[in-house]
Coordinates of C-alpha atoms in Angstrom, one line a residue:
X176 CA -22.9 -10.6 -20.4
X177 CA -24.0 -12.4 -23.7
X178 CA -26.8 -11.0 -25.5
X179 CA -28.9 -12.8 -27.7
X180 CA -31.0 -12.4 -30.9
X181 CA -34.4 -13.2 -31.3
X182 CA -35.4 -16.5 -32.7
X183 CA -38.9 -15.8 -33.9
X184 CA -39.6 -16.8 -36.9
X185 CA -43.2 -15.9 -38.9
X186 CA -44.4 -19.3 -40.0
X187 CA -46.2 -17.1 -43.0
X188 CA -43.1 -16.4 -44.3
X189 CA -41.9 -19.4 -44.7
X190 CA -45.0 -21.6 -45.2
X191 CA -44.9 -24.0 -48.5
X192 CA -48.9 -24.4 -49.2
X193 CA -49.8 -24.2 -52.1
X194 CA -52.1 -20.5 -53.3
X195 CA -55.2 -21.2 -55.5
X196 CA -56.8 -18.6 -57.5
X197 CA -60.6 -18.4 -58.6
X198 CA -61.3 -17.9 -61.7
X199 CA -63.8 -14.9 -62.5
X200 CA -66.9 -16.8 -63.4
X201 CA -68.0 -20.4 -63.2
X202 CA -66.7 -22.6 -66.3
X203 CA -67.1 -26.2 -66.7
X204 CA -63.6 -26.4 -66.9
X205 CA -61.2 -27.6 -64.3
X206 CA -60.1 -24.6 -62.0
X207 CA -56.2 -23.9 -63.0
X208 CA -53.9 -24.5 -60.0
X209 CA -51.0 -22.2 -60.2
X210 CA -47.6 -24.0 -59.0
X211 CA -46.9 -22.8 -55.5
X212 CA -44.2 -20.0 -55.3
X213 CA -41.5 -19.2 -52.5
X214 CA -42.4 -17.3 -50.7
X215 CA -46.4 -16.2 -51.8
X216 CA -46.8 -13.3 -53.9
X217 CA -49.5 -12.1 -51.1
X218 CA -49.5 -12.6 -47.6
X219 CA -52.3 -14.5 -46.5
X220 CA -55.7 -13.0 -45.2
X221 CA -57.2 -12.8 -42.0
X222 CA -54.0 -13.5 -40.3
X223 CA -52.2 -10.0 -38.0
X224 CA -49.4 -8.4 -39.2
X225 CA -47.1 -7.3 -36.5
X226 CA -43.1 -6.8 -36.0
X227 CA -43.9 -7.3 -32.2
X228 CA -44.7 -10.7 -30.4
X229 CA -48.3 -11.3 -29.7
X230 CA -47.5 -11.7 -25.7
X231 CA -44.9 -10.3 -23.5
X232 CA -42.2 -13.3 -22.7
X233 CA -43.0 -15.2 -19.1
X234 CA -40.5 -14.5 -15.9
X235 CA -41.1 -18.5 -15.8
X236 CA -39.8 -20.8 -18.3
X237 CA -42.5 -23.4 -19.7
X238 CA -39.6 -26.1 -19.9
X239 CA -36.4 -26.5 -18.3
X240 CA -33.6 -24.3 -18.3
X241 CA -30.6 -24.9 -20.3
X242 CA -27.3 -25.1 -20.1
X243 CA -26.8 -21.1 -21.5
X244 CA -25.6 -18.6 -19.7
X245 CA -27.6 -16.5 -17.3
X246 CA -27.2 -13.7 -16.2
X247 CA -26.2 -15.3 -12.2
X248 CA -23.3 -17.2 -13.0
X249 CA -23.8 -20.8 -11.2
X250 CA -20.8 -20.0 -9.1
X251 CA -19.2 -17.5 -7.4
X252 CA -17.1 -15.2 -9.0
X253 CA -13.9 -14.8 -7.7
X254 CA -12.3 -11.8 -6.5
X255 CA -9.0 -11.5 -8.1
X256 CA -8.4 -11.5 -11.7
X257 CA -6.8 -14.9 -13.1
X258 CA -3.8 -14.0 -14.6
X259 CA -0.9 -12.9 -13.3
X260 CA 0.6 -9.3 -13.1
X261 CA 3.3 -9.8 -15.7
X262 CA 0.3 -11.0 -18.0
X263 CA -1.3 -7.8 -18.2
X264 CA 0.0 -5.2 -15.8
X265 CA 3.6 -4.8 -16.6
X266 CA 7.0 -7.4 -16.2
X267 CA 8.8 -7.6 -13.2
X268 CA 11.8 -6.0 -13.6
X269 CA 14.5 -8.0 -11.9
X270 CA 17.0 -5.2 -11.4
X271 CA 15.0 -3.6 -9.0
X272 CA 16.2 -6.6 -6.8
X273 CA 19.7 -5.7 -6.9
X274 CA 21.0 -4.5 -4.0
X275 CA 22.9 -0.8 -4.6
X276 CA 26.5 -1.9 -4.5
X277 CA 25.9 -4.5 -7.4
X278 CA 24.0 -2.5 -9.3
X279 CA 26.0 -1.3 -12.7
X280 CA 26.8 2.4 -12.9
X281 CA 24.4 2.7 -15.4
X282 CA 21.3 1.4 -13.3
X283 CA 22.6 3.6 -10.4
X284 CA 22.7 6.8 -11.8
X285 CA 19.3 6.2 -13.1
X286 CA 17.7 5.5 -9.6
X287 CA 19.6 8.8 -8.3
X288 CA 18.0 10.5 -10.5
X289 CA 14.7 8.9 -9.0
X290 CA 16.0 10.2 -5.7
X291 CA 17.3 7.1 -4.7
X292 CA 20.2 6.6 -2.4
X293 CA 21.5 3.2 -1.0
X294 CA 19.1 3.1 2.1
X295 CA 15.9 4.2 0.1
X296 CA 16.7 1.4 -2.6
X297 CA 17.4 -1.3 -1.0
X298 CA 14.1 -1.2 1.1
X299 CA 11.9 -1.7 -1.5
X300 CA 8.7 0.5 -0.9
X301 CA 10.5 3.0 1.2
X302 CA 10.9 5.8 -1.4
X303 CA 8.3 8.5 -1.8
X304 CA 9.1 8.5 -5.7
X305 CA 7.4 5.1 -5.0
X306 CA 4.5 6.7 -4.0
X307 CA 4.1 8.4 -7.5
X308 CA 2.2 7.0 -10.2
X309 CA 4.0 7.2 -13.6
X310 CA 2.0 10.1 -15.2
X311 CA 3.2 12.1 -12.6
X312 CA 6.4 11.8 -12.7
X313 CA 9.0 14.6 -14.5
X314 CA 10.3 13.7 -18.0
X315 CA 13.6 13.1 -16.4
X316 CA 12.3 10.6 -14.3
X317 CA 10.5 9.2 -16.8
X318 CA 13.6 8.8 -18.7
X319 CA 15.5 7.1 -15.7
X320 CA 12.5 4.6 -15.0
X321 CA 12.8 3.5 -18.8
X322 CA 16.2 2.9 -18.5
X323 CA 15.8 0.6 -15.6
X324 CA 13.0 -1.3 -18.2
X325 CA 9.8 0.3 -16.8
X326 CA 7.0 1.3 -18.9
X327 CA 3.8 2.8 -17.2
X328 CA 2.0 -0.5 -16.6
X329 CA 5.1 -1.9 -14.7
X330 CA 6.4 1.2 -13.0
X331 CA 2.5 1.6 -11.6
X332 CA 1.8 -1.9 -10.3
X333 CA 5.6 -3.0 -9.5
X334 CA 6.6 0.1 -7.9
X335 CA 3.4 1.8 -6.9
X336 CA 1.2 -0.8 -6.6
X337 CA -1.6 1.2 -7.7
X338 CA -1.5 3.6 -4.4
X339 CA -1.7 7.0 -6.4
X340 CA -4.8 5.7 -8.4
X341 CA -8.5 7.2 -7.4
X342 CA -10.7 4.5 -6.5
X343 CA -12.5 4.6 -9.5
X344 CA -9.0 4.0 -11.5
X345 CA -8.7 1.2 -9.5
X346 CA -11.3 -0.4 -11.2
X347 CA -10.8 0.3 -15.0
X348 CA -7.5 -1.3 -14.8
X349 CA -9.0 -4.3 -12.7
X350 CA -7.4 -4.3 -9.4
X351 CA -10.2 -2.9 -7.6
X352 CA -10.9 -6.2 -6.3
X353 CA -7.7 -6.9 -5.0
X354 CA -8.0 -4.0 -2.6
X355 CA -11.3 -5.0 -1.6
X356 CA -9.9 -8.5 -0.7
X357 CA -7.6 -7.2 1.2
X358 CA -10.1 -4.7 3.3
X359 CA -10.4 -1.5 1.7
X360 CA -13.1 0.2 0.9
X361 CA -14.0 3.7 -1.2
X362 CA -14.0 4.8 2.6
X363 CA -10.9 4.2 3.7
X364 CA -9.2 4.3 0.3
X365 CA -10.4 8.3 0.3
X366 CA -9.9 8.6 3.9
X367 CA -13.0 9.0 5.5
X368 CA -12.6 5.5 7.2
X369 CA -9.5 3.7 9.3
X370 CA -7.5 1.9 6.8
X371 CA -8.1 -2.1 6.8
X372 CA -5.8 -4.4 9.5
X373 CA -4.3 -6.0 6.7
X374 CA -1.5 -3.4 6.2
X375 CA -0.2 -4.4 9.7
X376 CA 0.2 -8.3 9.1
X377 CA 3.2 -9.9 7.9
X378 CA 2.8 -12.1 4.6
X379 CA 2.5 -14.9 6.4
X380 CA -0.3 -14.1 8.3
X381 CA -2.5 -12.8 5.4
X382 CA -5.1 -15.2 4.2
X383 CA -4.5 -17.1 1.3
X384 CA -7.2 -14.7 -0.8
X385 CA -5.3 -11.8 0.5
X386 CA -1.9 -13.3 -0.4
X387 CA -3.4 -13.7 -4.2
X388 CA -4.8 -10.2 -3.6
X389 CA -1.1 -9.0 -3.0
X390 CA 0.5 -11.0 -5.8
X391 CA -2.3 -9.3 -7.7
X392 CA -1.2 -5.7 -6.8
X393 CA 2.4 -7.0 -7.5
X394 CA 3.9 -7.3 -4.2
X395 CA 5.8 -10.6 -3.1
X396 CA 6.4 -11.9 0.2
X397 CA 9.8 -10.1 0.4
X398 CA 8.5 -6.8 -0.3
X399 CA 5.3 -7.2 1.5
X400 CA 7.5 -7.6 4.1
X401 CA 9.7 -4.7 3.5
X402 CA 12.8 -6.8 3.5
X403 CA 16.3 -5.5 2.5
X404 CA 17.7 -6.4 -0.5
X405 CA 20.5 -9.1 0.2
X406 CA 21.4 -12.2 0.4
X407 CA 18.2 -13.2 2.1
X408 CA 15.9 -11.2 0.0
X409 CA 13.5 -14.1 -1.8
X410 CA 13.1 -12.6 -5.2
X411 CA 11.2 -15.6 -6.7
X412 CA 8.2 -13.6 -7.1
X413 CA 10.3 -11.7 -10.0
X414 CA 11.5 -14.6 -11.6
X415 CA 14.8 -14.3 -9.6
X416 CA 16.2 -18.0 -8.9
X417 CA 19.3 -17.8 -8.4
X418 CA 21.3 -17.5 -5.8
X419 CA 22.1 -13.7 -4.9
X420 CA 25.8 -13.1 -4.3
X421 CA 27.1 -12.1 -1.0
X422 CA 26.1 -8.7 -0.7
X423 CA 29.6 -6.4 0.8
X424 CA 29.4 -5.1 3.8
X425 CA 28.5 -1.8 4.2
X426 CA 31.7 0.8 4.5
X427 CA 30.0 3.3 7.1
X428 CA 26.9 3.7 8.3
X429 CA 24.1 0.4 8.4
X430 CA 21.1 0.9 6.0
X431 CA 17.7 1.7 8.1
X432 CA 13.9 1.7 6.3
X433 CA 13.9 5.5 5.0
X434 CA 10.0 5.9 6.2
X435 CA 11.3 6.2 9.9
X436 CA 12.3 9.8 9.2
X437 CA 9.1 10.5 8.2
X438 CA 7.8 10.3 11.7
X439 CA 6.4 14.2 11.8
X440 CA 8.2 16.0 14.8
X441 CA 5.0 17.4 17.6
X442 CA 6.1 20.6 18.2
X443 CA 4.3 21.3 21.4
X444 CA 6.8 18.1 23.1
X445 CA 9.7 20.5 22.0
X446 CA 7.9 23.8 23.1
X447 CA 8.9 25.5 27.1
X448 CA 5.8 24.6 29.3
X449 CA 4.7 28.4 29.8
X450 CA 4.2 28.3 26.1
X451 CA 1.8 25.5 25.4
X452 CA -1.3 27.1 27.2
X453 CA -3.5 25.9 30.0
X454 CA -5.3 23.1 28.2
X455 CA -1.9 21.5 26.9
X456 CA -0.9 21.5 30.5
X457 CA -3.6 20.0 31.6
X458 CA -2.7 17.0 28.8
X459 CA 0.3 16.8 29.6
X460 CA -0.7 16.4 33.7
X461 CA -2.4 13.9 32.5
X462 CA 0.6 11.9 31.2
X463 CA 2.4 12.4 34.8
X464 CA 4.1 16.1 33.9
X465 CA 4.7 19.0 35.8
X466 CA 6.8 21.6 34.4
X467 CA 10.4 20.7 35.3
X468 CA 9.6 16.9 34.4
X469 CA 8.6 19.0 31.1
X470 CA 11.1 21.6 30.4
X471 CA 14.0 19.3 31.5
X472 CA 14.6 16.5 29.4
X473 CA 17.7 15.3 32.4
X474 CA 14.4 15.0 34.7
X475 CA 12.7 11.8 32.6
X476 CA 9.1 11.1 33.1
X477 CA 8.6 7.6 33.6
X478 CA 5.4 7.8 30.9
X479 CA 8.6 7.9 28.5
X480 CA 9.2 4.1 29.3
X481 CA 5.8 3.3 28.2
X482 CA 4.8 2.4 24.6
X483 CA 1.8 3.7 23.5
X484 CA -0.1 0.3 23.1
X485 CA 0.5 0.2 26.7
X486 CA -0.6 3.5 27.8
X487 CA -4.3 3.4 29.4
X488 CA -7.2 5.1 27.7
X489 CA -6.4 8.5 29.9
X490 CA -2.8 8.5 29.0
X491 CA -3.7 8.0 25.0
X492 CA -6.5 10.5 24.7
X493 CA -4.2 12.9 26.2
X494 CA -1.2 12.0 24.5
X495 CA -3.1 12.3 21.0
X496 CA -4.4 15.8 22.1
X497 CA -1.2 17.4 22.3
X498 CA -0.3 15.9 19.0
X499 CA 0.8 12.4 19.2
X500 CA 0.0 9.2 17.2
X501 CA 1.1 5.5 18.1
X502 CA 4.3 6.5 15.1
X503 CA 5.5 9.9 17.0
X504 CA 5.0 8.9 20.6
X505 CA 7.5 5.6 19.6
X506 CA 10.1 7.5 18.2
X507 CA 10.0 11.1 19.5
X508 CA 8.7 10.2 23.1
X509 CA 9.9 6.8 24.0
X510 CA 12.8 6.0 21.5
X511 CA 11.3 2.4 21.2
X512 CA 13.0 1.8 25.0
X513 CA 11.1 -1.0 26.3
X514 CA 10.5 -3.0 22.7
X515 CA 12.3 -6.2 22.3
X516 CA 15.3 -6.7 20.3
X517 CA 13.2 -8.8 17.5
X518 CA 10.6 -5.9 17.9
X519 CA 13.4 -3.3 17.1
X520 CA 14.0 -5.0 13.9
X521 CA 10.1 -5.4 12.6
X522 CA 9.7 -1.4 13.3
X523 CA 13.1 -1.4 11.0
X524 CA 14.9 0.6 13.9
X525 CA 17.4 -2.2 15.1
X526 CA 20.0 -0.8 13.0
X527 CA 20.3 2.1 14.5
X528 CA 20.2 1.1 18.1
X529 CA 22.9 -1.4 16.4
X530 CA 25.3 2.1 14.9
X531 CA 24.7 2.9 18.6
X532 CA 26.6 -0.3 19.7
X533 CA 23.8 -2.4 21.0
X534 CA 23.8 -6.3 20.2
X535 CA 20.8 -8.4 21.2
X536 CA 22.8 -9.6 24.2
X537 CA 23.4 -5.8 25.5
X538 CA 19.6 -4.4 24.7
X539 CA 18.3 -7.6 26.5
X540 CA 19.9 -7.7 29.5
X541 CA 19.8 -3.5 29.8
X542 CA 23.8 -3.1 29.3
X543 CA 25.8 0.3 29.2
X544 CA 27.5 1.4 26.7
X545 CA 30.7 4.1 26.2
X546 CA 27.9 6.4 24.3
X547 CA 25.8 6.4 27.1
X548 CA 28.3 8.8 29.2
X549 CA 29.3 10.8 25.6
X550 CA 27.9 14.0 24.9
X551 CA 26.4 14.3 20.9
X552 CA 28.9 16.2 20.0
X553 CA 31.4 13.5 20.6
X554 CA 29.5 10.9 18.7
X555 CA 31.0 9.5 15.4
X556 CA 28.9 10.0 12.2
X557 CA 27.2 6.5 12.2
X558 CA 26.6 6.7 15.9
X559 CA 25.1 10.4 15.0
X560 CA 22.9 8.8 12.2
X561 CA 22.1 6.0 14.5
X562 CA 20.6 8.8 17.4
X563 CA 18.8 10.2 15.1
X564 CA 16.9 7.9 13.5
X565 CA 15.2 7.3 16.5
X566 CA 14.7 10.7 17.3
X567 CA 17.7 11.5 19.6
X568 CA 18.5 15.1 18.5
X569 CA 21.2 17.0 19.9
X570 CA 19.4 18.4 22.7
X571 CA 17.5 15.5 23.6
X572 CA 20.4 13.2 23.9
X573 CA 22.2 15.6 25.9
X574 CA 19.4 16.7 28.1
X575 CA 19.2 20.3 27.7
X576 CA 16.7 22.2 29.8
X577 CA 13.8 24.2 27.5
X578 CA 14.0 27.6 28.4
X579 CA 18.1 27.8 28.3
X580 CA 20.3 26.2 26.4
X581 CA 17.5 23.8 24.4
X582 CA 17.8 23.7 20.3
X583 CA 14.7 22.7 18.8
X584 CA 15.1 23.9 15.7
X585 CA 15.0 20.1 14.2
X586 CA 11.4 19.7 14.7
X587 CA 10.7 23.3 12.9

């Protein structure tokens, strides 16, 4: 706000009358008048002295108001700052944007030192080093970051977008209004309330205030989006114009978003029914088991077809007391089986249904393939990686009976 200094101004201070002085008896002579000084040697009688105002100011001006400042602004202040990121919060730095297998020895062995391999890289937002504000990183990584060209201000609102930051950080550097236009609260932000919608939209269908709210916490459509890095990766929001070249195609394996092996294993699935207890039983009768259905994964359950948007109410409240979320139940439970090929690639899991040898033509129209008759231990290495990143282990794919031969031990 604008403060302002008073403007009273004591009219005795400033008056220019003229002071007359008496002479101490009466003379027939003409009273001398003493030129006026500035200001009066005396202060003039009978008048109050007072460094405070006679009367308290009014709540209602006695004339119109002006065109000054008040302390409501005439309109509505918006909720994003006006300037962009690069202005205050850090450059872009455009290197980022390079996919791994153009990226210059140099710039490569930094991000492996920030844990990076190709996969995690080239999905922008998929590393947990991203997840790490700059004063928490080690030294080293430090180091590496500044060789990329990050200083704190860009690492934390390019790379981190502010995520590590306490709520009330949020609004000493000025983005805490960004997060509030996109739905947060101190609520959610600290966990004590359901995260805001707005994390589950694709850019496009984010109001435009929320799409300045993201440019404002440095994200651009791309990486909002969790895109690959590529040939159609739009990096315009980092200043990249020009055309990227062809990216190679990759030697082994297909790249796959890194967070998908973060889906935490529930250990009671994976656990011999006599071992869960009566009240887990009684959850999983719920979903349609009975013990062989349970113990043997060759005996499928037909819940296991069923995504858990589509369960009913009975179905999720049970599947969520034996440990599941919407995440864990997709991946560990139904293996994405009945999504659509499109939907395979927004949960970033197409590739590996694709190291598997699925095209959109065979997943579509429910084809076999030659894995489909192969035990694991026959698989290839990128048909391996492929199983497993959608939570086909070993035993699982192969349909081993709990209580005999099962191996569980890749969900301790």
């Amino acid at each position: 706000y604008i403060t302002f200094k008073s403007s009273f101004i004591n009219p005795y201070l400033t008056s220019k009358a003229p002071t007359t002085i008496f002479t101490a008896s009466p003379s027939n002579a003409p009273v001398t008048v003493i030129p006026p000084v500035d200001p009066p040697s005396l202060p003039p009688t009978g008048s109050p002295r007072t460094d405070q105002p006679s009367k308290l100011p009014t709540g209602v001006p006695s004339h119109a108001p002006t065109r000054g400042p008040t302390f409501i602004p005439s309109v509505r202040p918006t909720l994003l700052p006006t300037n962009s990121p690069t202005e205050g919060l850090g450059a872009c730095i455009k290197s980022r944007y390079t996919p791994w297998d153009e990226l210059e020895n140099t710039n490569r062995n930094a991000a492996a030192i920030l844990t990076y391999d190709e996969c995690s890289w080239d999905y922008p937002g998929g590393s947990p080093i991203e997840q790490i504000s700059w004063t928490l990183l080690s030294s080293a990584q430090q180091q590496a970051a500044a060789s990329l060209g990050y200083e704190e201000e860009s690492w934390d609102c390019w790379q981190n977008h502010f995520s590590d930051y306490f709520w009330s950080e949020l609004a000493e550097v000025g983005v805490q209004q960004c997060y509030l236009a996109l739905g947060w609260s101190q609520a959610s932000w600290d966990g004590f309330a359901s995260e805001p919608d707005t994390g589950l939209l694709a850019y496009n269908e984010l109001s435009n205030a929320q799409k300045d709210a993201a440019t404002c916490l440095c994200y651009g459509q791309a990486t909002w989006d969790f895109e690959r890095l590529g040939p159609d990766f739009d990096g315009s929001f980092c200043g990249i114009t020009a055309a990227p070249a062809p990216t190679p195609a990759p030697a082994n394996r297909p790249c796959v978003a890194p967070t998908i092996f973060d889906i935490e294993c529930v250990e009671t699935r994976f656990t011999e029914w006599n071992s869960i207890g009566s009240s887990n039983q009684a959850l999983a009768g719920n979903l349609g088991y009975r013990q062989r259905t349970w113990n043997d994964f060759a005996r499928m359950n037909p819940v296991e077809l069923v995504s858990f948007s589509s369960l009913n109410s009975t179905q999720q409240s049970a599947a969520q007391g034996l440990g599941f979320n919407e995440d864990s139940w997709e991946c560990w439970n139904h293996h994405y089986a009945d999504y659509s090929w499109s939907d395979l690639a927004e949960t970033f899991v197409q590739d590996c249904w694709a190291a598997l040898g699925y095209t959109q033509d065979l997943w579509d129209n429910d084809g076999q393939l030659a894995v489909d008759n192969l035990f694991y231990a026959q698989l290839n290495d990128d048909e391996r990686w492929g199983a497993e990143c959608v939570c086909y282990y070993q035993s699982i794919w192969d349909q081993d009976e709990m209580g005999f031969n099962f191996d569980a031990s890749f969900c301790v």
